[in-house]
Amino acid sequence: MIRALIFLAILVIMKASYSRIGMDITQVPSDIPYSETTVMLRNNLLRDIGSRFDHIINLEIVSLQGNLFSTFPNFSSQTRSTLKSILLGVNQIPYACPDMFDGMESLIKIGLAKHKLKIFPDFGHAKETLNIILLNDNQISIVPTDCLI
């Protein structure tokens, strides 16, 4: 099982045509091509994405784990509509704003593990498509019974 997961992780990294992992960058690079579908910016020093993803027309997977985000990144409405997976584990996000998932009707996977979340996030319309929600190692004490219904 672990070997299979490692193999899948390697495939995802290989598929990523734009990857800046563990390079201690503090800003999202401006050279991300508009046609990218997967962007991996794990283990850096990012605090904000600015408008650097706004020009990417078919962005599906964003990996921002292990950075310094204290709020959920503000993706443009165009980017929100194509995102299928957002991995934000191991950042410093203390709460989930009610509207942070607005416009993410294609979202299948959200990774919010290892934050300081105390309240179960309201996934809004995204809950209709979400299949994988990673919220482990947070401080959530109550999960609403109707949270994903």
mmCIF file of N, CA and C in Angstrom:
data_model
loop_
_atom_site.group_PDB
_atom_site.id
_atom_site.type_symbol
_atom_site.label_atom_id
_atom_site.label_comp_id
_atom_site.label_asym_id
_atom_site.label_seq_id
_atom_site.Cartn_x
_atom_site.Cartn_y
_atom_site.Cartn_z
ATOM 1 N N MET A 1 0.819 -1.187 0.000
ATOM 2 C CA MET A 1 0.000 0.000 0.000
ATOM 3 C C MET A 1 0.867 1.258 0.000
ATOM 4 N N ILE A 2 1.867 1.304 0.876
ATOM 5 C CA ILE A 2 2.729 2.483 0.956
ATOM 6 C C ILE A 2 3.503 2.660 -0.342
ATOM 7 N N ARG A 3 3.979 1.559 -0.916
ATOM 8 C CA ARG A 3 4.692 1.657 -2.192
ATOM 9 C C ARG A 3 3.787 2.225 -3.283
ATOM 10 N N ALA A 4 2.529 1.807 -3.280
ATOM 11 C CA ALA A 4 1.583 2.313 -4.277
ATOM 12 C C ALA A 4 1.367 3.814 -4.111
ATOM 13 N N LEU A 5 1.256 4.278 -2.858
ATOM 14 C CA LEU A 5 1.079 5.709 -2.613
ATOM 15 C C LEU A 5 2.310 6.505 -3.030
ATOM 16 N N ILE A 6 3.478 5.970 -2.745
ATOM 17 C CA ILE A 6 4.719 6.643 -3.153
ATOM 18 C C ILE A 6 4.793 6.714 -4.677
ATOM 19 N N PHE A 7 4.432 5.620 -5.342
ATOM 20 C CA PHE A 7 4.433 5.590 -6.799
ATOM 21 C C PHE A 7 3.473 6.631 -7.368
ATOM 22 N N LEU A 8 2.261 6.728 -6.773
ATOM 23 C CA LEU A 8 1.292 7.724 -7.234
ATOM 24 C C LEU A 8 1.810 9.139 -7.011
ATOM 25 N N ALA A 9 2.466 9.376 -5.875
ATOM 26 C CA ALA A 9 3.029 10.704 -5.602
ATOM 27 C C ALA A 9 4.097 11.054 -6.629
ATOM 28 N N ILE A 10 4.918 10.097 -7.001
ATOM 29 C CA ILE A 10 5.949 10.330 -8.015
ATOM 30 C C ILE A 10 5.311 10.627 -9.357
ATOM 31 N N LEU A 11 4.251 9.914 -9.700
ATOM 32 C CA LEU A 11 3.558 10.169 -10.962
ATOM 33 C C LEU A 11 2.980 11.585 -10.996
ATOM 34 N N VAL A 12 2.417 12.022 -9.879
ATOM 35 C CA VAL A 12 1.865 13.374 -9.833
ATOM 36 C C VAL A 12 2.972 14.395 -10.034
ATOM 37 N N ILE A 13 4.103 14.196 -9.376
ATOM 38 C CA ILE A 13 5.223 15.122 -9.522
ATOM 39 C C ILE A 13 5.745 15.108 -10.956
ATOM 40 N N MET A 14 5.828 13.926 -11.561
ATOM 41 C CA MET A 14 6.305 13.839 -12.931
ATOM 42 C C MET A 14 5.333 14.517 -13.886
ATOM 43 N N LYS A 15 4.028 14.401 -13.601
ATOM 44 C CA LYS A 15 3.032 15.027 -14.457
ATOM 45 C C LYS A 15 3.109 16.548 -14.366
ATOM 46 N N ALA A 16 3.522 17.021 -13.204
ATOM 47 C CA ALA A 16 3.580 18.468 -13.001
ATOM 48 C C ALA A 16 4.616 19.068 -13.934
ATOM 49 N N SER A 17 4.161 19.904 -14.822
ATOM 50 C CA SER A 17 5.109 20.532 -15.712
ATOM 51 C C SER A 17 5.646 21.818 -15.107
ATOM 52 N N TYR A 18 5.069 22.244 -13.980
ATOM 53 C CA TYR A 18 5.639 23.394 -13.289
ATOM 54 C C TYR A 18 5.801 23.029 -11.818
ATOM 55 N N SER A 19 7.032 22.975 -11.376
ATOM 56 C CA SER A 19 7.321 22.537 -10.020
ATOM 57 C C SER A 19 8.484 23.327 -9.440
ATOM 58 N N ARG A 20 8.260 23.891 -8.261
ATOM 59 C CA ARG A 20 9.307 24.579 -7.502
ATOM 60 C C ARG A 20 9.154 24.112 -6.064
ATOM 61 N N ILE A 21 9.779 22.982 -5.752
ATOM 62 C CA ILE A 21 9.615 22.342 -4.453
ATOM 63 C C ILE A 21 10.865 22.565 -3.610
ATOM 64 N N GLY A 22 10.667 23.072 -2.384
ATOM 65 C CA GLY A 22 11.757 23.228 -1.439
ATOM 66 C C GLY A 22 12.847 24.183 -1.873
ATOM 67 N N MET A 23 12.477 25.246 -2.538
ATOM 68 C CA MET A 23 13.475 26.205 -3.028
ATOM 69 C C MET A 23 13.488 27.503 -2.216
ATOM 70 N N ASP A 24 12.726 27.545 -1.129
ATOM 71 C CA ASP A 24 12.651 28.723 -0.263
ATOM 72 C C ASP A 24 12.221 29.995 -0.993
ATOM 73 N N ILE A 25 11.396 29.837 -2.025
ATOM 74 C CA ILE A 25 10.897 31.026 -2.724
ATOM 75 C C ILE A 25 9.866 31.726 -1.848
ATOM 76 N N THR A 26 9.799 33.049 -1.929
ATOM 77 C CA THR A 26 8.881 33.835 -1.109
ATOM 78 C C THR A 26 7.719 34.409 -1.915
ATOM 79 N N GLN A 27 7.785 34.305 -3.240
ATOM 80 C CA GLN A 27 6.704 34.756 -4.107
ATOM 81 C C GLN A 27 6.428 33.692 -5.157
ATOM 82 N N VAL A 28 5.162 33.598 -5.542
ATOM 83 C CA VAL A 28 4.810 32.680 -6.624
ATOM 84 C C VAL A 28 5.516 33.184 -7.882
ATOM 85 N N PRO A 29 6.267 32.320 -8.554
ATOM 86 C CA PRO A 29 6.983 32.750 -9.758
ATOM 87 C C PRO A 29 6.038 33.303 -10.818
ATOM 88 N N SER A 30 6.530 34.244 -11.577
ATOM 89 C CA SER A 30 5.711 34.888 -12.608
ATOM 90 C C SER A 30 5.801 34.165 -13.950
ATOM 91 N N ASP A 31 6.627 33.127 -14.038
ATOM 92 C CA ASP A 31 6.829 32.449 -15.320
ATOM 93 C C ASP A 31 5.991 31.178 -15.479
ATOM 94 N N ILE A 32 4.918 31.029 -14.711
ATOM 95 C CA ILE A 32 4.062 29.856 -14.857
ATOM 96 C C ILE A 32 3.275 30.014 -16.155
ATOM 97 N N PRO A 33 3.442 29.088 -17.097
ATOM 98 C CA PRO A 33 2.726 29.198 -18.370
ATOM 99 C C PRO A 33 1.205 29.163 -18.190
ATOM 100 N N TYR A 34 0.490 29.853 -19.049
ATOM 101 C CA TYR A 34 -0.964 29.945 -18.945
ATOM 102 C C TYR A 34 -1.659 28.606 -19.154
ATOM 103 N N SER A 35 -0.983 27.630 -19.768
ATOM 104 C CA SER A 35 -1.609 26.349 -20.082
ATOM 105 C C SER A 35 -1.357 25.256 -19.036
ATOM 106 N N GLU A 36 -0.681 25.577 -17.949
ATOM 107 C CA GLU A 36 -0.394 24.568 -16.924
ATOM 108 C C GLU A 36 -1.683 24.037 -16.310
ATOM 109 N N THR A 37 -1.684 22.758 -16.001
ATOM 110 C CA THR A 37 -2.815 22.166 -15.297
ATOM 111 C C THR A 37 -2.445 21.824 -13.858
ATOM 112 N N THR A 38 -1.152 21.648 -13.590
ATOM 113 C CA THR A 38 -0.678 21.276 -12.261
ATOM 114 C C THR A 38 0.496 22.158 -11.868
ATOM 115 N N VAL A 39 0.392 22.746 -10.680
ATOM 116 C CA VAL A 39 1.480 23.586 -10.175
ATOM 117 C C VAL A 39 1.834 23.105 -8.771
ATOM 118 N N MET A 40 3.106 22.747 -8.575
ATOM 119 C CA MET A 40 3.601 22.262 -7.293
ATOM 120 C C MET A 40 4.573 23.284 -6.718
ATOM 121 N N LEU A 41 4.183 23.894 -5.605
ATOM 122 C CA LEU A 41 5.034 24.891 -4.940
ATOM 123 C C LEU A 41 5.177 24.538 -3.459
ATOM 124 N N ARG A 42 5.385 23.262 -3.187
ATOM 125 C CA ARG A 42 5.482 22.777 -1.806
ATOM 126 C C ARG A 42 6.798 23.171 -1.157
ATOM 127 N N ASN A 43 6.726 23.270 0.185
ATOM 128 C CA ASN A 43 7.909 23.454 1.028
ATOM 129 C C ASN A 43 8.743 24.665 0.631
ATOM 130 N N ASN A 44 8.077 25.797 0.572
ATOM 131 C CA ASN A 44 8.743 27.062 0.298
ATOM 132 C C ASN A 44 8.401 28.042 1.412
ATOM 133 N N LEU A 45 8.491 29.315 1.147
ATOM 134 C CA LEU A 45 8.215 30.350 2.143
ATOM 135 C C LEU A 45 7.101 31.282 1.677
ATOM 136 N N LEU A 46 6.135 30.731 0.949
ATOM 137 C CA LEU A 46 5.046 31.527 0.397
ATOM 138 C C LEU A 46 4.026 31.907 1.470
ATOM 139 N N ARG A 47 3.564 33.154 1.423
ATOM 140 C CA ARG A 47 2.532 33.642 2.339
ATOM 141 C C ARG A 47 1.266 34.042 1.586
ATOM 142 N N ASP A 48 1.391 34.291 0.284
ATOM 143 C CA ASP A 48 0.290 34.810 -0.521
ATOM 144 C C ASP A 48 0.541 34.409 -1.971
ATOM 145 N N ILE A 49 -0.540 34.264 -2.748
ATOM 146 C CA ILE A 49 -0.356 33.937 -4.166
ATOM 147 C C ILE A 49 -0.490 35.161 -5.050
ATOM 148 N N GLY A 50 -0.967 36.274 -4.473
ATOM 149 C CA GLY A 50 -1.171 37.476 -5.289
ATOM 150 C C GLY A 50 -2.101 37.155 -6.449
ATOM 151 N N SER A 51 -1.766 37.622 -7.622
ATOM 152 C CA SER A 51 -2.576 37.352 -8.813
ATOM 153 C C SER A 51 -1.835 36.436 -9.783
ATOM 154 N N ARG A 52 -0.855 35.722 -9.290
ATOM 155 C CA ARG A 52 0.019 34.919 -10.159
ATOM 156 C C ARG A 52 -0.661 33.722 -10.814
ATOM 157 N N PHE A 53 -1.820 33.301 -10.321
ATOM 158 C CA PHE A 53 -2.529 32.182 -10.943
ATOM 159 C C PHE A 53 -3.651 32.655 -11.866
ATOM 160 N N ASP A 54 -3.931 33.945 -11.880
ATOM 161 C CA ASP A 54 -5.084 34.467 -12.615
ATOM 162 C C ASP A 54 -5.039 34.192 -14.115
ATOM 163 N N HIS A 55 -3.863 34.115 -14.688
ATOM 164 C CA HIS A 55 -3.745 33.930 -16.137
ATOM 165 C C HIS A 55 -3.790 32.459 -16.557
ATOM 166 N N ILE A 56 -3.776 31.543 -15.614
ATOM 167 C CA ILE A 56 -3.746 30.111 -15.939
ATOM 168 C C ILE A 56 -5.174 29.652 -16.206
ATOM 169 N N ILE A 57 -5.437 29.238 -17.423
ATOM 170 C CA ILE A 57 -6.823 29.001 -17.842
ATOM 171 C C ILE A 57 -7.376 27.622 -17.495
ATOM 172 N N ASN A 58 -6.520 26.626 -17.284
ATOM 173 C CA ASN A 58 -7.007 25.274 -17.011
ATOM 174 C C ASN A 58 -6.369 24.659 -15.777
ATOM 175 N N LEU A 59 -6.080 25.454 -14.771
ATOM 176 C CA LEU A 59 -5.419 24.958 -13.569
ATOM 177 C C LEU A 59 -6.332 23.988 -12.837
ATOM 178 N N GLU A 60 -5.839 22.774 -12.611
ATOM 179 C CA GLU A 60 -6.629 21.743 -11.943
ATOM 180 C C GLU A 60 -6.078 21.361 -10.579
ATOM 181 N N ILE A 61 -4.759 21.324 -10.443
ATOM 182 C CA ILE A 61 -4.127 20.867 -9.202
ATOM 183 C C ILE A 61 -3.126 21.901 -8.732
ATOM 184 N N VAL A 62 -3.270 22.313 -7.463
ATOM 185 C CA VAL A 62 -2.328 23.243 -6.851
ATOM 186 C C VAL A 62 -1.841 22.622 -5.554
ATOM 187 N N SER A 63 -0.532 22.501 -5.416
ATOM 188 C CA SER A 63 0.062 21.981 -4.192
ATOM 189 C C SER A 63 0.865 23.098 -3.538
ATOM 190 N N LEU A 64 0.362 23.557 -2.394
ATOM 191 C CA LEU A 64 1.011 24.638 -1.653
ATOM 192 C C LEU A 64 1.346 24.208 -0.224
ATOM 193 N N GLN A 65 1.538 22.921 -0.018
ATOM 194 C CA GLN A 65 1.826 22.402 1.315
ATOM 195 C C GLN A 65 3.166 22.928 1.823
ATOM 196 N N GLY A 66 3.259 23.039 3.141
ATOM 197 C CA GLY A 66 4.520 23.379 3.762
ATOM 198 C C GLY A 66 5.014 24.779 3.474
ATOM 199 N N ASN A 67 4.105 25.736 3.407
ATOM 200 C CA ASN A 67 4.467 27.139 3.213
ATOM 201 C C ASN A 67 4.068 27.920 4.461
ATOM 202 N N LEU A 68 3.837 29.200 4.332
ATOM 203 C CA LEU A 68 3.534 30.053 5.478
ATOM 204 C C LEU A 68 2.188 30.762 5.344
ATOM 205 N N PHE A 69 1.237 30.152 4.641
ATOM 206 C CA PHE A 69 -0.076 30.769 4.464
ATOM 207 C C PHE A 69 -0.805 30.865 5.804
ATOM 208 N N SER A 70 -1.343 32.039 6.102
ATOM 209 C CA SER A 70 -2.147 32.211 7.314
ATOM 210 C C SER A 70 -3.619 32.403 6.959
ATOM 211 N N THR A 71 -3.900 32.558 5.663
ATOM 212 C CA THR A 71 -5.276 32.607 5.163
ATOM 213 C C THR A 71 -5.345 31.763 3.893
ATOM 214 N N PHE A 72 -6.553 31.383 3.555
ATOM 215 C CA PHE A 72 -6.765 30.593 2.350
ATOM 216 C C PHE A 72 -6.412 31.446 1.132
ATOM 217 N N PRO A 73 -5.631 30.920 0.194
ATOM 218 C CA PRO A 73 -5.261 31.708 -0.993
ATOM 219 C C PRO A 73 -6.486 32.178 -1.761
ATOM 220 N N ASN A 74 -6.421 33.390 -2.271
ATOM 221 C CA ASN A 74 -7.540 33.982 -2.998
ATOM 222 C C ASN A 74 -7.366 33.732 -4.498
ATOM 223 N N PHE A 75 -7.951 32.664 -4.973
ATOM 224 C CA PHE A 75 -7.892 32.334 -6.394
ATOM 225 C C PHE A 75 -8.941 33.138 -7.151
ATOM 226 N N SER A 76 -8.634 33.501 -8.394
ATOM 227 C CA SER A 76 -9.604 34.229 -9.216
ATOM 228 C C SER A 76 -10.799 33.330 -9.516
ATOM 229 N N SER A 77 -11.894 33.930 -9.938
ATOM 230 C CA SER A 77 -13.098 33.150 -10.234
ATOM 231 C C SER A 77 -12.849 32.169 -11.374
ATOM 232 N N GLN A 78 -12.034 32.543 -12.355
ATOM 233 C CA GLN A 78 -11.713 31.634 -13.458
ATOM 234 C C GLN A 78 -10.924 30.434 -12.947
ATOM 235 N N THR A 79 -9.948 30.673 -12.098
ATOM 236 C CA THR A 79 -9.146 29.588 -11.540
ATOM 237 C C THR A 79 -10.002 28.711 -10.638
ATOM 238 N N ARG A 80 -10.856 29.314 -9.829
ATOM 239 C CA ARG A 80 -11.717 28.558 -8.926
ATOM 240 C C ARG A 80 -12.586 27.547 -9.676
ATOM 241 N N SER A 81 -13.037 27.916 -10.845
ATOM 242 C CA SER A 81 -13.961 27.051 -11.585
ATOM 243 C C SER A 81 -13.295 25.802 -12.155
ATOM 244 N N THR A 82 -11.968 25.801 -12.314
ATOM 245 C CA THR A 82 -11.280 24.641 -12.888
ATOM 246 C C THR A 82 -10.534 23.797 -11.860
ATOM 247 N N LEU A 83 -10.363 24.311 -10.642
ATOM 248 C CA LEU A 83 -9.591 23.584 -9.628
ATOM 249 C C LEU A 83 -10.271 22.284 -9.216
ATOM 250 N N LYS A 84 -9.500 21.208 -9.240
ATOM 251 C CA LYS A 84 -9.990 19.902 -8.800
ATOM 252 C C LYS A 84 -9.336 19.474 -7.501
ATOM 253 N N SER A 85 -8.125 19.958 -7.252
ATOM 254 C CA SER A 85 -7.400 19.564 -6.048
ATOM 255 C C SER A 85 -6.572 20.729 -5.529
ATOM 256 N N ILE A 86 -6.759 21.035 -4.240
ATOM 257 C CA ILE A 86 -5.959 22.058 -3.567
ATOM 258 C C ILE A 86 -5.339 21.404 -2.342
ATOM 259 N N LEU A 87 -4.027 21.374 -2.307
ATOM 260 C CA LEU A 87 -3.319 20.784 -1.175
ATOM 261 C C LEU A 87 -2.612 21.896 -0.414
ATOM 262 N N LEU A 88 -3.099 22.165 0.791
ATOM 263 C CA LEU A 88 -2.595 23.271 1.604
ATOM 264 C C LEU A 88 -2.100 22.815 2.968
ATOM 265 N N GLY A 89 -1.871 21.529 3.141
ATOM 266 C CA GLY A 89 -1.452 21.021 4.436
ATOM 267 C C GLY A 89 -0.174 21.676 4.931
ATOM 268 N N VAL A 90 -0.006 21.667 6.244
ATOM 269 C CA VAL A 90 1.177 22.186 6.921
ATOM 270 C C VAL A 90 1.420 23.657 6.575
ATOM 271 N N ASN A 91 0.406 24.458 6.802
ATOM 272 C CA ASN A 91 0.511 25.909 6.726
ATOM 273 C C ASN A 91 0.024 26.435 8.073
ATOM 274 N N GLN A 92 -0.394 27.663 8.134
ATOM 275 C CA GLN A 92 -0.779 28.257 9.416
ATOM 276 C C GLN A 92 -2.170 28.871 9.364
ATOM 277 N N ILE A 93 -3.092 28.201 8.695
ATOM 278 C CA ILE A 93 -4.454 28.728 8.527
ATOM 279 C C ILE A 93 -5.283 28.374 9.768
ATOM 280 N N PRO A 94 -5.727 29.392 10.537
ATOM 281 C CA PRO A 94 -6.449 29.113 11.786
ATOM 282 C C PRO A 94 -7.962 28.929 11.624
ATOM 283 N N TYR A 95 -8.524 29.402 10.512
ATOM 284 C CA TYR A 95 -9.971 29.279 10.319
ATOM 285 C C TYR A 95 -10.290 29.283 8.825
ATOM 286 N N ALA A 96 -11.463 28.785 8.510
ATOM 287 C CA ALA A 96 -11.927 28.735 7.124
ATOM 288 C C ALA A 96 -13.069 29.722 6.959
ATOM 289 N N CYS A 97 -12.867 30.755 6.163
ATOM 290 C CA CYS A 97 -13.918 31.746 5.898
ATOM 291 C C CYS A 97 -15.080 31.065 5.179
ATOM 292 N N PRO A 98 -16.309 31.484 5.463
ATOM 293 C CA PRO A 98 -17.476 30.855 4.846
ATOM 294 C C PRO A 98 -17.471 30.880 3.319
ATOM 295 N N ASP A 99 -16.854 31.887 2.713
ATOM 296 C CA ASP A 99 -16.905 32.000 1.251
ATOM 297 C C ASP A 99 -15.638 31.493 0.555
ATOM 298 N N MET A 100 -14.734 30.870 1.272
ATOM 299 C CA MET A 100 -13.465 30.499 0.641
ATOM 300 C C MET A 100 -13.597 29.405 -0.416
ATOM 301 N N PHE A 101 -14.702 28.688 -0.427
ATOM 302 C CA PHE A 101 -14.897 27.651 -1.437
ATOM 303 C C PHE A 101 -15.912 28.057 -2.505
ATOM 304 N N ASP A 102 -16.373 29.299 -2.482
ATOM 305 C CA ASP A 102 -17.315 29.785 -3.493
ATOM 306 C C ASP A 102 -16.724 29.635 -4.888
ATOM 307 N N GLY A 103 -17.525 29.137 -5.808
ATOM 308 C CA GLY A 103 -17.090 28.994 -7.195
ATOM 309 C C GLY A 103 -16.232 27.774 -7.465
ATOM 310 N N MET A 104 -16.067 26.912 -6.481
ATOM 311 C CA MET A 104 -15.222 25.724 -6.665
ATOM 312 C C MET A 104 -16.092 24.478 -6.857
ATOM 313 N N GLU A 105 -16.923 24.520 -7.881
ATOM 314 C CA GLU A 105 -17.842 23.416 -8.127
ATOM 315 C C GLU A 105 -17.182 22.184 -8.740
ATOM 316 N N SER A 106 -15.898 22.278 -9.111
ATOM 317 C CA SER A 106 -15.177 21.126 -9.666
ATOM 318 C C SER A 106 -14.240 20.485 -8.655
ATOM 319 N N LEU A 107 -14.183 21.035 -7.452
ATOM 320 C CA LEU A 107 -13.221 20.584 -6.446
ATOM 321 C C LEU A 107 -13.522 19.163 -5.991
ATOM 322 N N ILE A 108 -12.519 18.288 -6.109
ATOM 323 C CA ILE A 108 -12.650 16.888 -5.721
ATOM 324 C C ILE A 108 -11.872 16.605 -4.435
ATOM 325 N N LYS A 109 -10.730 17.293 -4.268
ATOM 326 C CA LYS A 109 -9.857 17.025 -3.121
ATOM 327 C C LYS A 109 -9.382 18.329 -2.495
ATOM 328 N N ILE A 110 -9.492 18.392 -1.170
ATOM 329 C CA ILE A 110 -8.968 19.538 -0.429
ATOM 330 C C ILE A 110 -8.098 19.011 0.708
ATOM 331 N N GLY A 111 -6.911 19.521 0.805
ATOM 332 C CA GLY A 111 -5.991 19.124 1.863
ATOM 333 C C GLY A 111 -5.752 20.285 2.807
ATOM 334 N N LEU A 112 -6.302 20.193 4.007
ATOM 335 C CA LEU A 112 -6.115 21.216 5.036
ATOM 336 C C LEU A 112 -5.579 20.572 6.315
ATOM 337 N N ALA A 113 -4.749 19.562 6.175
ATOM 338 C CA ALA A 113 -4.178 18.870 7.333
ATOM 339 C C ALA A 113 -3.112 19.730 8.002
ATOM 340 N N LYS A 114 -2.977 19.534 9.296
ATOM 341 C CA LYS A 114 -1.924 20.166 10.103
ATOM 342 C C LYS A 114 -1.977 21.685 10.082
ATOM 343 N N HIS A 115 -3.145 22.202 10.402
ATOM 344 C CA HIS A 115 -3.341 23.632 10.590
ATOM 345 C C HIS A 115 -3.760 23.844 12.033
ATOM 346 N N LYS A 116 -4.421 24.941 12.279
ATOM 347 C CA LYS A 116 -4.946 25.230 13.611
ATOM 348 C C LYS A 116 -6.460 25.389 13.558
ATOM 349 N N LEU A 117 -7.086 24.695 12.626
ATOM 350 C CA LEU A 117 -8.536 24.807 12.460
ATOM 351 C C LEU A 117 -9.257 24.256 13.690
ATOM 352 N N LYS A 118 -10.222 25.017 14.183
ATOM 353 C CA LYS A 118 -11.011 24.584 15.340
ATOM 354 C C LYS A 118 -12.447 24.267 14.953
ATOM 355 N N ILE A 119 -12.890 24.848 13.843
ATOM 356 C CA ILE A 119 -14.261 24.660 13.378
ATOM 357 C C ILE A 119 -14.240 23.964 12.019
ATOM 358 N N PHE A 120 -15.113 22.992 11.862
ATOM 359 C CA PHE A 120 -15.210 22.271 10.593
ATOM 360 C C PHE A 120 -15.591 23.259 9.490
ATOM 361 N N PRO A 121 -14.835 23.297 8.385
ATOM 362 C CA PRO A 121 -15.108 24.267 7.311
ATOM 363 C C PRO A 121 -16.456 24.037 6.641
ATOM 364 N N ASP A 122 -17.054 25.135 6.198
ATOM 365 C CA ASP A 122 -18.263 25.081 5.386
ATOM 366 C C ASP A 122 -17.804 25.024 3.931
ATOM 367 N N PHE A 123 -17.975 23.899 3.297
ATOM 368 C CA PHE A 123 -17.486 23.719 1.937
ATOM 369 C C PHE A 123 -18.442 24.256 0.880
ATOM 370 N N GLY A 124 -19.594 24.757 1.304
ATOM 371 C CA GLY A 124 -20.539 25.365 0.367
ATOM 372 C C GLY A 124 -20.915 24.416 -0.752
ATOM 373 N N HIS A 125 -20.980 24.950 -1.979
ATOM 374 C CA HIS A 125 -21.341 24.128 -3.136
ATOM 375 C C HIS A 125 -20.278 23.103 -3.477
ATOM 376 N N ALA A 126 -19.053 23.311 -3.022
ATOM 377 C CA ALA A 126 -17.972 22.366 -3.310
ATOM 378 C C ALA A 126 -18.237 21.005 -2.673
ATOM 379 N N LYS A 127 -19.046 20.963 -1.620
ATOM 380 C CA LYS A 127 -19.290 19.687 -0.950
ATOM 381 C C LYS A 127 -19.998 18.685 -1.856
ATOM 382 N N GLU A 128 -20.621 19.161 -2.914
ATOM 383 C CA GLU A 128 -21.302 18.265 -3.848
ATOM 384 C C GLU A 128 -20.322 17.444 -4.681
ATOM 385 N N THR A 129 -19.102 17.952 -4.888
ATOM 386 C CA THR A 129 -18.117 17.241 -5.713
ATOM 387 C C THR A 129 -16.947 16.692 -4.914
ATOM 388 N N LEU A 130 -16.778 17.156 -3.676
ATOM 389 C CA LEU A 130 -15.639 16.714 -2.869
ATOM 390 C C LEU A 130 -15.700 15.225 -2.578
ATOM 391 N N ASN A 131 -14.592 14.537 -2.844
ATOM 392 C CA ASN A 131 -14.464 13.117 -2.523
ATOM 393 C C ASN A 131 -13.437 12.890 -1.423
ATOM 394 N N ILE A 132 -12.445 13.763 -1.342
ATOM 395 C CA ILE A 132 -11.368 13.605 -0.361
ATOM 396 C C ILE A 132 -11.194 14.915 0.398
ATOM 397 N N ILE A 133 -11.320 14.824 1.710
ATOM 398 C CA ILE A 133 -11.120 15.982 2.581
ATOM 399 C C ILE A 133 -10.094 15.580 3.628
ATOM 400 N N LEU A 134 -8.966 16.240 3.627
ATOM 401 C CA LEU A 134 -7.901 15.933 4.576
ATOM 402 C C LEU A 134 -7.871 17.022 5.644
ATOM 403 N N LEU A 135 -8.325 16.688 6.844
ATOM 404 C CA LEU A 135 -8.383 17.638 7.950
ATOM 405 C C LEU A 135 -7.673 17.098 9.196
ATOM 406 N N ASN A 136 -6.871 16.071 9.029
ATOM 407 C CA ASN A 136 -6.196 15.481 10.175
ATOM 408 C C ASN A 136 -5.231 16.470 10.828
ATOM 409 N N ASP A 137 -4.948 16.233 12.102
ATOM 410 C CA ASP A 137 -4.020 17.050 12.887
ATOM 411 C C ASP A 137 -4.427 18.515 12.955
ATOM 412 N N ASN A 138 -5.713 18.757 13.152
ATOM 413 C CA ASN A 138 -6.248 20.081 13.436
ATOM 414 C C ASN A 138 -6.842 20.015 14.843
ATOM 415 N N GLN A 139 -7.514 21.046 15.250
ATOM 416 C CA GLN A 139 -8.108 21.096 16.584
ATOM 417 C C GLN A 139 -9.633 21.057 16.516
ATOM 418 N N ILE A 140 -10.165 20.445 15.473
ATOM 419 C CA ILE A 140 -11.619 20.363 15.282
ATOM 420 C C ILE A 140 -12.178 19.346 16.270
ATOM 421 N N SER A 141 -13.119 19.796 17.081
ATOM 422 C CA SER A 141 -13.680 18.897 18.092
ATOM 423 C C SER A 141 -15.070 18.390 17.721
ATOM 424 N N ILE A 142 -15.773 19.132 16.853
ATOM 425 C CA ILE A 142 -17.128 18.733 16.471
ATOM 426 C C ILE A 142 -17.245 18.737 14.954
ATOM 427 N N VAL A 143 -17.716 17.613 14.432
ATOM 428 C CA VAL A 143 -17.992 17.522 12.995
ATOM 429 C C VAL A 143 -19.512 17.459 12.851
ATOM 430 N N PRO A 144 -20.101 18.462 12.218
ATOM 431 C CA PRO A 144 -21.564 18.482 12.061
ATOM 432 C C PRO A 144 -22.063 17.252 11.310
ATOM 433 N N THR A 145 -23.193 16.723 11.741
ATOM 434 C CA THR A 145 -23.717 15.520 11.086
ATOM 435 C C THR A 145 -24.169 15.793 9.659
ATOM 436 N N ASP A 146 -24.512 17.026 9.344
ATOM 437 C CA ASP A 146 -24.974 17.355 8.001
ATOM 438 C C ASP A 146 -23.894 18.059 7.169
ATOM 439 N N CYS A 147 -22.653 17.942 7.568
ATOM 440 C CA CYS A 147 -21.581 18.727 6.942
ATOM 441 C C CYS A 147 -21.368 18.415 5.463
ATOM 442 N N LEU A 148 -21.628 17.217 5.058
ATOM 443 C CA LEU A 148 -21.387 16.848 3.659
ATOM 444 C C LEU A 148 -22.605 16.252 2.984
ATOM 445 N N ILE A 149 -23.737 16.509 3.518
ATOM 446 C CA ILE A 149 -24.966 15.948 2.939
ATOM 447 C C ILE A 149 -25.604 16.974 2.043
#
